GROMACS .gro file of N, CA and C in nm:
model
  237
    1UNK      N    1  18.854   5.667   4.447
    1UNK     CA    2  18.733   5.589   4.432
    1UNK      C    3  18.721   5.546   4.287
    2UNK      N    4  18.710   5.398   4.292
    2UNK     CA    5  18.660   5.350   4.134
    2UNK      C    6  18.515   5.362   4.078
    3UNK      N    7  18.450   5.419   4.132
    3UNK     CA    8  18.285   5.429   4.031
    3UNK      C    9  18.257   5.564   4.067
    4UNK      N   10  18.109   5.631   4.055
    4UNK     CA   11  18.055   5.686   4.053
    4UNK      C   12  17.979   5.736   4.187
    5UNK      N   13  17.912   5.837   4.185
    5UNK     CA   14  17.821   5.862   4.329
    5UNK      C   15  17.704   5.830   4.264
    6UNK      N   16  17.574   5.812   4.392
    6UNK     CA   17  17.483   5.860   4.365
    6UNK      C   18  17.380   5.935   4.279
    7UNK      N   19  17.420   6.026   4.278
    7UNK     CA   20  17.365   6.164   4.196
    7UNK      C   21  17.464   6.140   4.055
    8UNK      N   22  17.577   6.155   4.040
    8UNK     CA   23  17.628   6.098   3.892
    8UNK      C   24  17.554   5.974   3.841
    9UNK      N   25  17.496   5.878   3.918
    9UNK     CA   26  17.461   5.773   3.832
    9UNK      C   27  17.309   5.811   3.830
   10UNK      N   28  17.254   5.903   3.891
   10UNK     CA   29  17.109   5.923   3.820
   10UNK      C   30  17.138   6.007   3.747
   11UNK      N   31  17.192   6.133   3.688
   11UNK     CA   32  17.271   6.180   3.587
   11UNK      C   33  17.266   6.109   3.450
   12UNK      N   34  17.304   5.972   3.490
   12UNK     CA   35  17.358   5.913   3.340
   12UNK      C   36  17.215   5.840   3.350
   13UNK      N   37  17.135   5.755   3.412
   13UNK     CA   38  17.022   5.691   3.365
   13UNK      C   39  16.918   5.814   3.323
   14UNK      N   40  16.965   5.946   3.377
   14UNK     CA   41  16.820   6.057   3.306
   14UNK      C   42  16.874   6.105   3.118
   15UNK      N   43  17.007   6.069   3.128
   15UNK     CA   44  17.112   6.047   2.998
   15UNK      C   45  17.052   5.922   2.893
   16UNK      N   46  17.083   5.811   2.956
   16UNK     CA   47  17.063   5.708   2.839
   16UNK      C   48  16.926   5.660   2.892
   17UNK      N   49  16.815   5.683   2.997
   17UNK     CA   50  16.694   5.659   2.992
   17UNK      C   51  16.651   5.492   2.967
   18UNK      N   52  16.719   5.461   3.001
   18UNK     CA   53  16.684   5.314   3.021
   18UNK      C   54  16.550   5.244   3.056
   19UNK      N   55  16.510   5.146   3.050
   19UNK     CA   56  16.469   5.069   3.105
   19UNK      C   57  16.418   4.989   3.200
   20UNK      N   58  16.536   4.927   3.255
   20UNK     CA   59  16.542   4.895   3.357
   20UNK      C   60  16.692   4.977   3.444
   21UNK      N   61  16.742   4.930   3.553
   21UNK     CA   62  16.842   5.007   3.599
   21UNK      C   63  16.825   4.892   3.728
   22UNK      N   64  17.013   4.875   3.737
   22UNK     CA   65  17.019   4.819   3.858
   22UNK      C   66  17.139   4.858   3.948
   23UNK      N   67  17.118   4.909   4.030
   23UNK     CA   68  17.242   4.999   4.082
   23UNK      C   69  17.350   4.817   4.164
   24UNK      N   70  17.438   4.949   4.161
   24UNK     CA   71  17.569   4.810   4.197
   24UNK      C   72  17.729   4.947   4.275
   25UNK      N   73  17.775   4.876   4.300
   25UNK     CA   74  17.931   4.936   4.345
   25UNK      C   75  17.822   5.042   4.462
   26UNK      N   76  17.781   4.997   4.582
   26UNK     CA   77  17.677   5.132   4.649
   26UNK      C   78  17.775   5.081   4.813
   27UNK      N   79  17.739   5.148   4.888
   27UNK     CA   80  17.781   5.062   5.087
   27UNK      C   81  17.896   5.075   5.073
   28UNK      N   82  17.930   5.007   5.212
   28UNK     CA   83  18.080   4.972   5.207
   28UNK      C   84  18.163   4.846   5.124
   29UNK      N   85  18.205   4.888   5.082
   29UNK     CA   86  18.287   4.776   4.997
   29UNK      C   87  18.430   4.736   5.071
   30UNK      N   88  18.539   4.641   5.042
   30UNK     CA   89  18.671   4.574   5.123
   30UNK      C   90  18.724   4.721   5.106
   31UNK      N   91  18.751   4.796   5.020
   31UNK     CA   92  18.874   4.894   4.989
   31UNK      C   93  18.813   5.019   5.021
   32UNK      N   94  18.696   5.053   4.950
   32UNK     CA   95  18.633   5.196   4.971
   32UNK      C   96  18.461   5.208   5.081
   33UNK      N   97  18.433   5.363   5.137
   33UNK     CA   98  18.316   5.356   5.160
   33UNK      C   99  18.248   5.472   5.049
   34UNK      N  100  18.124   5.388   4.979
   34UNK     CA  101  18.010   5.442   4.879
   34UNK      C  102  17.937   5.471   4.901
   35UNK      N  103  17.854   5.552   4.852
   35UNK     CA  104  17.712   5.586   4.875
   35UNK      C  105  17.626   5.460   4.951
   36UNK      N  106  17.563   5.485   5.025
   36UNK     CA  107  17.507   5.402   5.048
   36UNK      C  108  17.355   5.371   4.955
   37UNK      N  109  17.296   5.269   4.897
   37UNK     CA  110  17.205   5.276   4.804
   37UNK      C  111  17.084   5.318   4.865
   38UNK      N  112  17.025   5.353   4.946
   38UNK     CA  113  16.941   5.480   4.988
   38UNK      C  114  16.976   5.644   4.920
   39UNK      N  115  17.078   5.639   4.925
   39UNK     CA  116  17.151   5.764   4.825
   39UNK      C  117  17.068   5.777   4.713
   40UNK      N  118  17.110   5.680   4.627
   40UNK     CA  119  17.041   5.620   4.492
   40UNK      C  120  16.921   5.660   4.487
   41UNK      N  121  16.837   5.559   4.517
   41UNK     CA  122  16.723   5.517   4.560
   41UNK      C  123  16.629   5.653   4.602
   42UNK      N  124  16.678   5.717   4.669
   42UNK     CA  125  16.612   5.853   4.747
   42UNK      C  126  16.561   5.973   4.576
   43UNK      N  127  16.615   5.957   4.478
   43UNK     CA  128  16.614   6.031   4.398
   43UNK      C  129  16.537   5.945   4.273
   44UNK      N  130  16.470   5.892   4.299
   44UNK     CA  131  16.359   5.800   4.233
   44UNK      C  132  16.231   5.826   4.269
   45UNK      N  133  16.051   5.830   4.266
   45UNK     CA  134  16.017   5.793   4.290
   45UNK      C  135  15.989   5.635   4.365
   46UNK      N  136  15.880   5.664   4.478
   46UNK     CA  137  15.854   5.480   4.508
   46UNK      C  138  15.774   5.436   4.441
   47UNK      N  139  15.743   5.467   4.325
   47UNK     CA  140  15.650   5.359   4.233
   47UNK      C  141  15.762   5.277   4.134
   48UNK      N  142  15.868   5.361   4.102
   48UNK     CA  143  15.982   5.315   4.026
   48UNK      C  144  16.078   5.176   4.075
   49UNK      N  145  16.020   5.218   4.183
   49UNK     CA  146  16.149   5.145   4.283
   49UNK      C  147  16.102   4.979   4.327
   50UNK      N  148  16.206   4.855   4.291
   50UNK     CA  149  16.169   4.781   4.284
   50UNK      C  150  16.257   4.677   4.419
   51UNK      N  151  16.220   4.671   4.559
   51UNK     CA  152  16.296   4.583   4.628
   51UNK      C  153  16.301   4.453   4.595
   52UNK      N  154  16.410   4.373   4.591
   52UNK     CA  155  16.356   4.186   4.560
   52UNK      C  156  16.422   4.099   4.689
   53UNK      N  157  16.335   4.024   4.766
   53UNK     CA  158  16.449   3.975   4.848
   53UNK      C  159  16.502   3.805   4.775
   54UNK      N  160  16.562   3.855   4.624
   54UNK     CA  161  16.609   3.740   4.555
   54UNK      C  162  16.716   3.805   4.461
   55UNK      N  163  16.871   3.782   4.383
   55UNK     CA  164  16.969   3.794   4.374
   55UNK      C  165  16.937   3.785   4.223
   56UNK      N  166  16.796   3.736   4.173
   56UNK     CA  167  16.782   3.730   4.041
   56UNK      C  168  16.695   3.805   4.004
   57UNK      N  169  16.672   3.826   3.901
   57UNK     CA  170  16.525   3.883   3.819
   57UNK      C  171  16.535   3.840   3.719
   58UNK      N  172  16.382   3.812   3.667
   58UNK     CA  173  16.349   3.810   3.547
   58UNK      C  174  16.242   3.902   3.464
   59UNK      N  175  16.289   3.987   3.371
   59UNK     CA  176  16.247   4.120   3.364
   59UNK      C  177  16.180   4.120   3.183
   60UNK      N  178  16.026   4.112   3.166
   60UNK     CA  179  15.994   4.091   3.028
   60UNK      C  180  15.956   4.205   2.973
   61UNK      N  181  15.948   4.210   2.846
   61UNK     CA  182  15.878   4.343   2.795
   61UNK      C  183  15.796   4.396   2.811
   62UNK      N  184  15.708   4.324   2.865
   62UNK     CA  185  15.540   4.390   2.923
   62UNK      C  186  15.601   4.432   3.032
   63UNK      N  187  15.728   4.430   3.093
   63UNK     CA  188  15.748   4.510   3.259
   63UNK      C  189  15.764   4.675   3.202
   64UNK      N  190  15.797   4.664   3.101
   64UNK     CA  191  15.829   4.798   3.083
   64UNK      C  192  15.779   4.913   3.065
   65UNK      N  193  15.808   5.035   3.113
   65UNK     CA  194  15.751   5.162   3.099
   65UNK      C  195  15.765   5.288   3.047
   66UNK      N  196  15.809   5.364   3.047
   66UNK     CA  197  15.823   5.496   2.978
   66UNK      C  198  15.903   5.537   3.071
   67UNK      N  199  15.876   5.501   3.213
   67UNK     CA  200  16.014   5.573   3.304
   67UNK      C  201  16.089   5.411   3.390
   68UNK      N  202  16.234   5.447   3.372
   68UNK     CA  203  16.291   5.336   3.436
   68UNK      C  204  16.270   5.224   3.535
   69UNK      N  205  16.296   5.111   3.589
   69UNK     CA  206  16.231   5.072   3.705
   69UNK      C  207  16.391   5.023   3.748
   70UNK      N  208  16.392   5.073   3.885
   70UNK     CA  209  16.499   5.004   3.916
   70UNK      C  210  16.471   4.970   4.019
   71UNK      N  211  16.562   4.815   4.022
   71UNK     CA  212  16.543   4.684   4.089
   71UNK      C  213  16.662   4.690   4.142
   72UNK      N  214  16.634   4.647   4.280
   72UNK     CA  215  16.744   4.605   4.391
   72UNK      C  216  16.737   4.500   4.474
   73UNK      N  217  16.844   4.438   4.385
   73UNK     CA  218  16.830   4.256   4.455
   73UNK      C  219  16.881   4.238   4.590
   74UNK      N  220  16.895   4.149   4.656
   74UNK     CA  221  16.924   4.112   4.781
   74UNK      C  222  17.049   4.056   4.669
   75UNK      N  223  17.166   4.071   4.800
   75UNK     CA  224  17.290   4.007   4.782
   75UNK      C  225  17.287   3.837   4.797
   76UNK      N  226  17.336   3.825   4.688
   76UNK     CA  227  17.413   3.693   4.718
   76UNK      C  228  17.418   3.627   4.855
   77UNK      N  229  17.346   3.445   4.861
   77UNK     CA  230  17.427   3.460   5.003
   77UNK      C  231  17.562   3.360   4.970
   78UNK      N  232  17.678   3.395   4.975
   78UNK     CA  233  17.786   3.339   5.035
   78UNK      C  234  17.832   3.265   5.111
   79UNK      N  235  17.780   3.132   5.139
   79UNK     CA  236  17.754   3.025   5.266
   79UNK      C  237  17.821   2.930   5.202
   0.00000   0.00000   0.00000
């Protein structure tokens, strides 16, 4: 496997304490199966937790808080 689990990557955001946080490499992917991002996600509060059903964000300094917010975009659509 090329990345990380779950639990290693909340590990490193309770490490470098970020900001914002946007998980990525999660599900099934062509080559490997990953955590699925409920994995992730499950080890957050839901006030932290940010669903978008859009592929972008735009994220300003007044979003910010003292504890991370992580945002989870809707995929790409590919059409």
């Amino acid at each position: 496997v090329t990345t990380i689990n779950a639990k290693q990557a909340k590990k490193i955001v309770e490490q470098l304490r970020p900001g914002v946080v946007f998980p990525m490499h999660y599900g099934d992917s062509r080559f490997f199966k990953l955590d699925p991002i409920e994995s992730f996600t499950a080890l957050f509060p839901a006030e932290q937790l940010k669903w978008l059903d859009s592929s972008t964000v735009r994220v300003r300094f007044s979003d910010l808080t003292d504890r991370p917010i992580v945002y989870i975009l809707s995929p790409q659509n590919h059409n």
